[in-house]
CSV table of C-alpha atoms (C1' of nucleotides) and ligand atoms in Angstrom, one decimal:
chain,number,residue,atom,x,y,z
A,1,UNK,CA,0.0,0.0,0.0
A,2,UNK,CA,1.4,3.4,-1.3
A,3,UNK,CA,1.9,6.0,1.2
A,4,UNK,CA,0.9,9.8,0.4
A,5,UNK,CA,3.8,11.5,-0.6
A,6,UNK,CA,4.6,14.6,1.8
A,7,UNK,CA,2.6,17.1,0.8
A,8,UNK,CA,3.5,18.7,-3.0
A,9,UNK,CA,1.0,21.6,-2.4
A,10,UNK,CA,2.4,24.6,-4.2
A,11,UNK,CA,2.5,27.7,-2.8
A,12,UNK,CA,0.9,30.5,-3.9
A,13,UNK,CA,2.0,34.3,-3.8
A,14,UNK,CA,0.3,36.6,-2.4
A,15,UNK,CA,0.5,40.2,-1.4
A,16,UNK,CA,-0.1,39.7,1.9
A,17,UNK,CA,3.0,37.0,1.8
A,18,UNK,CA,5.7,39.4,-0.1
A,19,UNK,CA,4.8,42.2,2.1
A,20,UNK,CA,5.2,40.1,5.1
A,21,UNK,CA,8.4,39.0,4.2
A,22,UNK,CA,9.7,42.1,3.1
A,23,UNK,CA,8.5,44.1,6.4
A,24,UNK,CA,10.6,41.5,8.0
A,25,UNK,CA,13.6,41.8,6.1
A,26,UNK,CA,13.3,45.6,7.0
A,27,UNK,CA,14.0,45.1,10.1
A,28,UNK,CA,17.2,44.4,12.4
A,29,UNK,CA,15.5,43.3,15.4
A,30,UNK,CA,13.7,39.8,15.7
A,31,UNK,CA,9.8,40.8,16.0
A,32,UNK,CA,7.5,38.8,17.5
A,33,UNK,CA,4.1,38.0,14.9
A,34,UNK,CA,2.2,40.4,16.9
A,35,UNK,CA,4.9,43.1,16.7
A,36,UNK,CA,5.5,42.7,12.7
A,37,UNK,CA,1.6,42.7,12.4
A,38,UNK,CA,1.7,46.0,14.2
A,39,UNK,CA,4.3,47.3,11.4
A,40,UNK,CA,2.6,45.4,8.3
A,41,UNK,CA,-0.6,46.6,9.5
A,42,UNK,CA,-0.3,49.7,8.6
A,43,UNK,CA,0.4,49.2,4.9
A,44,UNK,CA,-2.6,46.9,4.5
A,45,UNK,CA,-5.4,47.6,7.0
A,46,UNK,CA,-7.4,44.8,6.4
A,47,UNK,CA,-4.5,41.8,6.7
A,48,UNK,CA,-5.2,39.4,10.0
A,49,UNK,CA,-3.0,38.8,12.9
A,50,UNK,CA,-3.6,35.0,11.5
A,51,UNK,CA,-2.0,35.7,8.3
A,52,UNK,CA,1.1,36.7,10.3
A,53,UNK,CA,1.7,33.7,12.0
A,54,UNK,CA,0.7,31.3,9.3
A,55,UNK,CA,3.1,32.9,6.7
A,56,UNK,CA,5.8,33.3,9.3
A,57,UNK,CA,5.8,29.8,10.1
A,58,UNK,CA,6.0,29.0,5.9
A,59,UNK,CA,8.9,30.9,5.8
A,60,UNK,CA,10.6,29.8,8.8
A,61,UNK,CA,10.0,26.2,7.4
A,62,UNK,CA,11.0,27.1,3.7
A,63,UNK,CA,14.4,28.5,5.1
A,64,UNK,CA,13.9,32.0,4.3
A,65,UNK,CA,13.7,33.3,8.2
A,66,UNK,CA,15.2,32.2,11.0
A,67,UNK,CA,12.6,31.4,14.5
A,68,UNK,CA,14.0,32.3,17.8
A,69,UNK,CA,11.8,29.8,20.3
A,70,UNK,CA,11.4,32.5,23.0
A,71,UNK,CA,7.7,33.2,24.2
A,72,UNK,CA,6.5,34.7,22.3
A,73,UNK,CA,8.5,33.2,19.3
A,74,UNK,CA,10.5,35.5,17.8
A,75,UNK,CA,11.1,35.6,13.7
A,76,UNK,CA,14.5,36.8,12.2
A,77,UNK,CA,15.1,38.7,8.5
A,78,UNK,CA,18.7,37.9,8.9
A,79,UNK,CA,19.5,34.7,7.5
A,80,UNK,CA,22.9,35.3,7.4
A,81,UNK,CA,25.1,32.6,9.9
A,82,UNK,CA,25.0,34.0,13.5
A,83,UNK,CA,23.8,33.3,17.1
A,84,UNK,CA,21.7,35.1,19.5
A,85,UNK,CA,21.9,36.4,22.8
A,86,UNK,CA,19.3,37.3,25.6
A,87,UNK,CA,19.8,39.5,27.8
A,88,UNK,CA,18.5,38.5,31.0
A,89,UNK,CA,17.6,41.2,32.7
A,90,UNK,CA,15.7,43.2,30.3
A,91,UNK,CA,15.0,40.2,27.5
A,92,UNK,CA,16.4,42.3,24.4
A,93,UNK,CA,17.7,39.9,21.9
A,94,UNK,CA,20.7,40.6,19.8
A,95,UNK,CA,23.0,39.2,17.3
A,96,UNK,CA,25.7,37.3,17.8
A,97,UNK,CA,28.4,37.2,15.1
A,98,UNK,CA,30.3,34.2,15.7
A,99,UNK,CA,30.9,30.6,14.7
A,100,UNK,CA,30.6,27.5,16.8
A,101,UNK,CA,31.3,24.8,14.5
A,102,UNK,CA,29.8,21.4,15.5
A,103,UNK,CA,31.3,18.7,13.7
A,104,UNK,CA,28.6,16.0,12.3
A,105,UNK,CA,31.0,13.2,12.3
A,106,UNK,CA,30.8,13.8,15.9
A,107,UNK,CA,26.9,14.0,16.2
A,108,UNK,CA,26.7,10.7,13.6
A,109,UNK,CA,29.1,8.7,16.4
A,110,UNK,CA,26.8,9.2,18.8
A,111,UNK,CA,23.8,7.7,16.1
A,112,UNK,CA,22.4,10.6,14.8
A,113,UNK,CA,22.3,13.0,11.6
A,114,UNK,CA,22.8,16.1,12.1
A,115,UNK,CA,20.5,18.4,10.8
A,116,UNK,CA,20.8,21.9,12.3
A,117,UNK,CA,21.6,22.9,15.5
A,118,UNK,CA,21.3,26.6,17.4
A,119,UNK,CA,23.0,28.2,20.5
A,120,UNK,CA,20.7,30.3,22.6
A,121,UNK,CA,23.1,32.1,24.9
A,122,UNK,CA,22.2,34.6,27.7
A,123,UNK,CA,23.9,37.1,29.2
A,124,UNK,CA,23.6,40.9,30.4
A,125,UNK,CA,23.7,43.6,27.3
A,126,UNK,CA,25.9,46.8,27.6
A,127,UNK,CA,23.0,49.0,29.0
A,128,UNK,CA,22.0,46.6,31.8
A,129,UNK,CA,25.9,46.2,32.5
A,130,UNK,CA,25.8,49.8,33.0
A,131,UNK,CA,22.3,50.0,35.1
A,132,UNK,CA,23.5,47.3,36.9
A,133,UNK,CA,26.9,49.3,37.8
A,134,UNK,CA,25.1,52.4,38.6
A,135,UNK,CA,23.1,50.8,41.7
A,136,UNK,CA,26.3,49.1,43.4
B,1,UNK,CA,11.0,41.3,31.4
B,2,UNK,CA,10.5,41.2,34.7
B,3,UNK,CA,13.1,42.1,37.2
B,4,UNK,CA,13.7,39.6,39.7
B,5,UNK,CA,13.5,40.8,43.0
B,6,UNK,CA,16.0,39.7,45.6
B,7,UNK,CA,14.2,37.6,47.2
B,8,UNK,CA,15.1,36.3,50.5
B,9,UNK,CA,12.1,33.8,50.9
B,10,UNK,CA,13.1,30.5,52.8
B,11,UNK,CA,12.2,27.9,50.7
B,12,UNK,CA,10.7,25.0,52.7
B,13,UNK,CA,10.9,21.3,52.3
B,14,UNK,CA,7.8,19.5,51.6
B,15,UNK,CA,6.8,16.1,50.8
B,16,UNK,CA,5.9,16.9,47.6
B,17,UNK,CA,8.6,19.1,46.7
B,18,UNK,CA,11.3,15.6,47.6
B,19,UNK,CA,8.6,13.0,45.8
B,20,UNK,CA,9.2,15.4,42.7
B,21,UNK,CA,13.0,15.9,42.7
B,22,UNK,CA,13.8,12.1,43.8
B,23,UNK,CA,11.2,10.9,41.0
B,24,UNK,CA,12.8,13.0,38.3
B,25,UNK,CA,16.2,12.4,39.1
B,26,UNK,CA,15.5,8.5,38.4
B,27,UNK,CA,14.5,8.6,35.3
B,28,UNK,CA,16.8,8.8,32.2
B,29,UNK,CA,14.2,10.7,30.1
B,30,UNK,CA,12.9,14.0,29.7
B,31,UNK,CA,10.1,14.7,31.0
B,32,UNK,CA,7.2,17.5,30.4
B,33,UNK,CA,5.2,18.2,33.9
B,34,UNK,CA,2.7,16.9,32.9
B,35,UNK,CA,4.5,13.6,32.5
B,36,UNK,CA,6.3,13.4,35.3
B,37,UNK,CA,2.9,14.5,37.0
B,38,UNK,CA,1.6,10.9,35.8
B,39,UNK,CA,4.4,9.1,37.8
B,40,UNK,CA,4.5,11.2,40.7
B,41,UNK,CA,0.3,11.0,41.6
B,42,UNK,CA,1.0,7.2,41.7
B,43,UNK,CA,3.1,7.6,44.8
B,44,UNK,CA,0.8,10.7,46.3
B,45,UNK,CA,-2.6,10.5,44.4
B,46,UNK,CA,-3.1,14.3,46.3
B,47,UNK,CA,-0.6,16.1,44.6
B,48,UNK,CA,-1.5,18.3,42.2
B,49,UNK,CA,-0.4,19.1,38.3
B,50,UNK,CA,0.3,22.6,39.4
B,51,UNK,CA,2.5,21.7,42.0
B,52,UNK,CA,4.7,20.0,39.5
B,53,UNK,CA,4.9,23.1,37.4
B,54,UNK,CA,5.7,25.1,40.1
B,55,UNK,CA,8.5,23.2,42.2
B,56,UNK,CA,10.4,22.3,38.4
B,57,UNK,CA,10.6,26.0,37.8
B,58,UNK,CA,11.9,26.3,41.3
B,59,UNK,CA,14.3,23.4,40.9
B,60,UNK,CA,15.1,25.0,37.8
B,61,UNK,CA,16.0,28.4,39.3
B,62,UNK,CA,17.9,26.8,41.7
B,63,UNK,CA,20.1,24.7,39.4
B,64,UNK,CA,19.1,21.4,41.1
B,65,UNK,CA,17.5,20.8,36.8
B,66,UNK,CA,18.0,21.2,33.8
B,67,UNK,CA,15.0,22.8,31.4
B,68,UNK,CA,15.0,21.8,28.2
B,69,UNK,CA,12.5,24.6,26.3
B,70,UNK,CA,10.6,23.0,23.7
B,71,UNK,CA,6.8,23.4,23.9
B,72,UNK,CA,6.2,22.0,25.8
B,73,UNK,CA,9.0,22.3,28.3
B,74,UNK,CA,11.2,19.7,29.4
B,75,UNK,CA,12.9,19.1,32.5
B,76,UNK,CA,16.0,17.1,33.0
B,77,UNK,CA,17.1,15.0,36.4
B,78,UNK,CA,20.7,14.8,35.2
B,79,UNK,CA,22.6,17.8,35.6
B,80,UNK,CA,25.6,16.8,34.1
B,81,UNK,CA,27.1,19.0,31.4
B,82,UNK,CA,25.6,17.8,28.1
B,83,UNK,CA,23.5,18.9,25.6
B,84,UNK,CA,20.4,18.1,23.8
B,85,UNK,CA,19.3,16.8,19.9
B,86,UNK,CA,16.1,16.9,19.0
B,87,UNK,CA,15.0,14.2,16.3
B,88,UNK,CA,12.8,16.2,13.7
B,89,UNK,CA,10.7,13.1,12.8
B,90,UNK,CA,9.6,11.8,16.4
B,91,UNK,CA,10.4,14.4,18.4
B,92,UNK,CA,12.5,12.6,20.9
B,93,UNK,CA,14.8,14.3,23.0
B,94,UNK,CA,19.0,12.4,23.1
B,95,UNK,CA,21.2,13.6,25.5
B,96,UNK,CA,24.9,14.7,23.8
B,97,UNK,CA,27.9,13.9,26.1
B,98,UNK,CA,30.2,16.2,24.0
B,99,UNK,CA,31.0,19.8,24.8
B,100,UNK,CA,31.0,23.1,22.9
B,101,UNK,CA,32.9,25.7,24.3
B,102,UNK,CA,31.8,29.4,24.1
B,103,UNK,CA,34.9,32.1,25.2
B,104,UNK,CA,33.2,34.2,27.5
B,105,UNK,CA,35.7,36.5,26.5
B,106,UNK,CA,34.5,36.9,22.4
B,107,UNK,CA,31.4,37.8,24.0
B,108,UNK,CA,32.5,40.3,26.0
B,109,UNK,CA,34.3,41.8,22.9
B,110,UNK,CA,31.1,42.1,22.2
B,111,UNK,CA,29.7,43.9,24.9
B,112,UNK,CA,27.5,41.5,26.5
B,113,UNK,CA,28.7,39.8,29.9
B,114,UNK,CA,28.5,36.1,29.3
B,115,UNK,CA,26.0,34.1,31.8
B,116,UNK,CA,25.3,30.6,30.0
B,117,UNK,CA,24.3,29.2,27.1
B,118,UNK,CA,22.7,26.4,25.5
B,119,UNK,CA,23.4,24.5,22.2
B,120,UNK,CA,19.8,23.0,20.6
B,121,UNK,CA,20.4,20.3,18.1
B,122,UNK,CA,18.2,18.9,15.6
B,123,UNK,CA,18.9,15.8,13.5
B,124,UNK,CA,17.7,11.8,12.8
B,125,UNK,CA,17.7,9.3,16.0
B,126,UNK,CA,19.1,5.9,14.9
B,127,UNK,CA,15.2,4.4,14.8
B,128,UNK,CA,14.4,7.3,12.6
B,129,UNK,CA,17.3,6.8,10.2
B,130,UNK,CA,16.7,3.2,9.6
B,131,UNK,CA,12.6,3.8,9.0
B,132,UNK,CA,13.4,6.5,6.4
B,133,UNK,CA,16.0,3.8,5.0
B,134,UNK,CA,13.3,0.9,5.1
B,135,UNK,CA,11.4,3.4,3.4
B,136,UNK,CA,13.2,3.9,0.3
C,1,DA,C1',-12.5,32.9,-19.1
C,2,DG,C1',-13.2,28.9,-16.2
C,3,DA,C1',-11.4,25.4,-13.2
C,4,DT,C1',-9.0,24.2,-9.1
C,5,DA,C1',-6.5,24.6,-5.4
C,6,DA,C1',-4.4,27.5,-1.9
C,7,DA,C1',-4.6,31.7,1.0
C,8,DT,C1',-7.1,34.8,3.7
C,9,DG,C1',-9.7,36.9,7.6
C,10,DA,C1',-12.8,36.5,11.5
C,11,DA,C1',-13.9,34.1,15.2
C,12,DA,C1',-13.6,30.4,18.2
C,13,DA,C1',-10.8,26.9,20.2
C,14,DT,C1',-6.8,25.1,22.1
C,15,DG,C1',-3.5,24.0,25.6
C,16,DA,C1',0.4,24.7,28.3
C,17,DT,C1',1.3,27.5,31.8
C,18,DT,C1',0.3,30.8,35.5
C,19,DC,C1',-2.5,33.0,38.8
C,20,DT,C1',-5.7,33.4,42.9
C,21,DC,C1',-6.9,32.3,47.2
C,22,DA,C1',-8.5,29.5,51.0
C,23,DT,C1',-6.4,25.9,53.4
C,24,DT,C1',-2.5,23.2,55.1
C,25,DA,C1',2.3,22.2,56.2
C,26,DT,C1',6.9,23.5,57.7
C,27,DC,C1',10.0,25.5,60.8
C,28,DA,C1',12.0,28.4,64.2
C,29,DT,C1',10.7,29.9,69.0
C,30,DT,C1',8.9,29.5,73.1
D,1,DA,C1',4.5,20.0,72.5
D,2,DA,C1',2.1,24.5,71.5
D,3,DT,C1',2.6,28.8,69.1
D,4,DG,C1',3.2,32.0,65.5
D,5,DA,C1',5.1,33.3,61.1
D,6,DT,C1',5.5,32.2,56.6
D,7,DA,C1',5.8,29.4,52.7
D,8,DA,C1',3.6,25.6,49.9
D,9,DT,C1',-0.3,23.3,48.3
D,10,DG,C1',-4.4,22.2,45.5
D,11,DA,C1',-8.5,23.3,42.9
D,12,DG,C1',-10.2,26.0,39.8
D,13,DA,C1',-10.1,30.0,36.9
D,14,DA,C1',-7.5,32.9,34.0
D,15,DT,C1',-4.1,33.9,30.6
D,16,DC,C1',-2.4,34.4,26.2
D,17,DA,C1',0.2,33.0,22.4
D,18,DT,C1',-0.8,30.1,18.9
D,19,DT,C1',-3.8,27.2,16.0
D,20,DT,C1',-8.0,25.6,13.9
D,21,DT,C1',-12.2,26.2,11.4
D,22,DC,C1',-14.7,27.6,7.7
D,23,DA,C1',-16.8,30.6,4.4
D,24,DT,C1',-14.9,33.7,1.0
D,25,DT,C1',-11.4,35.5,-1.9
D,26,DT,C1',-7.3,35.2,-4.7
D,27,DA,C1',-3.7,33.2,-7.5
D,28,DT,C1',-2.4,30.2,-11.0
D,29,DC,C1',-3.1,26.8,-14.6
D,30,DT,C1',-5.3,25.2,-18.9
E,1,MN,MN1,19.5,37.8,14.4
E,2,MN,MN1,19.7,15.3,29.2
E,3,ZN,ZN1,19.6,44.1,28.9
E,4,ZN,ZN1,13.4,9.9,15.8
DNA sequence: AGATAAATGAAAATGATTCTCATTATCATT
DNA sequence: AATGATAATGAGAATCATTTTCATTTATCT
């Protein structure tokens, strides 16, 4: 018995989509969908807070944003290779432009494939340093 | 973000609190709360889910677990340094006994201070690499 | 243009987590 | 052991980011 193939369903483009996407790509911070609706919004009054999730989620999933899992989830324009850090004190997010290479000949010893991997680090940012200074 | 308050509550040690901690640090798994909830009631049919959520995040806070934050979470019993893959096909959770460093002082070049970090990796588990084999 | 298949938007549903609050348990002091 | 102070518990309600449903609209193919 034949198994349905993973879905072949083509995607269609719509204005809603490219404007999306291109809001995003705007951007240097990492929005969550409520804060890029906020933005996107405003350039098509009638779009859905829906629309921003579902598409976000397609394009996180088609490789063309990157997802910070925070909560809320965070979406990222920058595809380009870098890390993140949190700040925990005040939760800001910002980029981290280094390399940590993981080998995959390591990963497949252990009996996996390596597919992708992420490193969420956290830490204080420069103002909270400060702020955090200022009260000793 | 909230700012955390220095609190100076004395936490106390209840029955429940010990029945959760002992139960989690037996098992080789990684366990959601509401998991782990399913074990513990056996043992104290009283205790409720919320009181699993709570004392985690506690244990968690405290370093006594680790918190592995999918969706849902996950809480880990061994707090040995190792990290985590994630099999994209049945979602199961492997530990990683291999370590990553981060130089705490690239990030300070930076201008963040350096507080931890995690490394999330995604791949294939064995099981899942020999059904998509079998597959083919 | 007409067919068909996917995307949209509004509203409702979901579900993991957190909050509230009355009650109970723990712990340091008498 | 009794007391008092305070933290933890448990039940249920609330939260809220995200997902689902479904009727309608839109994009794309022939
Ligand atoms: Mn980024
Ligand atoms: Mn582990
Ligand atoms: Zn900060
Ligand atoms: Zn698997």
């Amino acid at each position: 018995m034949r198994v349905e193939k993973a879905s072949s369903t083509k995607i269609k483009n719509t204005k809603q989509r490219e404007l999306i996407l291109n809001e995003l790509r705007k951007l240097m911070s990492h929005p969550t969908a409520e804060e890029l609706y906020k933005i996107v919004v405003k350039k098509n009054p009638k779009i859905g807070l829906c629309t921003i999730y579902r598409n976000l989620e397609t394009f996180y999933k088609q490789g063309l944003v990157g997802k910070i899992c925070t909560k809320p989830v965070r979406y990222d324009g920058d595809m380009s290779k870098h890390s993140h850090i949190r700040c925990t004190s005040c939760g800001k997010i910002g980029d981290i432009f280094f390399n940590v290479p993981i080998n995959p000949v390591e990963i497949q010893k252990l009996g996996y494939k390596l597919q992708g991997y992420k490193i969420e680090i956290t830490g204080l940012c420069s103002s909270c340093i400060k702020k955090q200074k200022r009260e000793e």
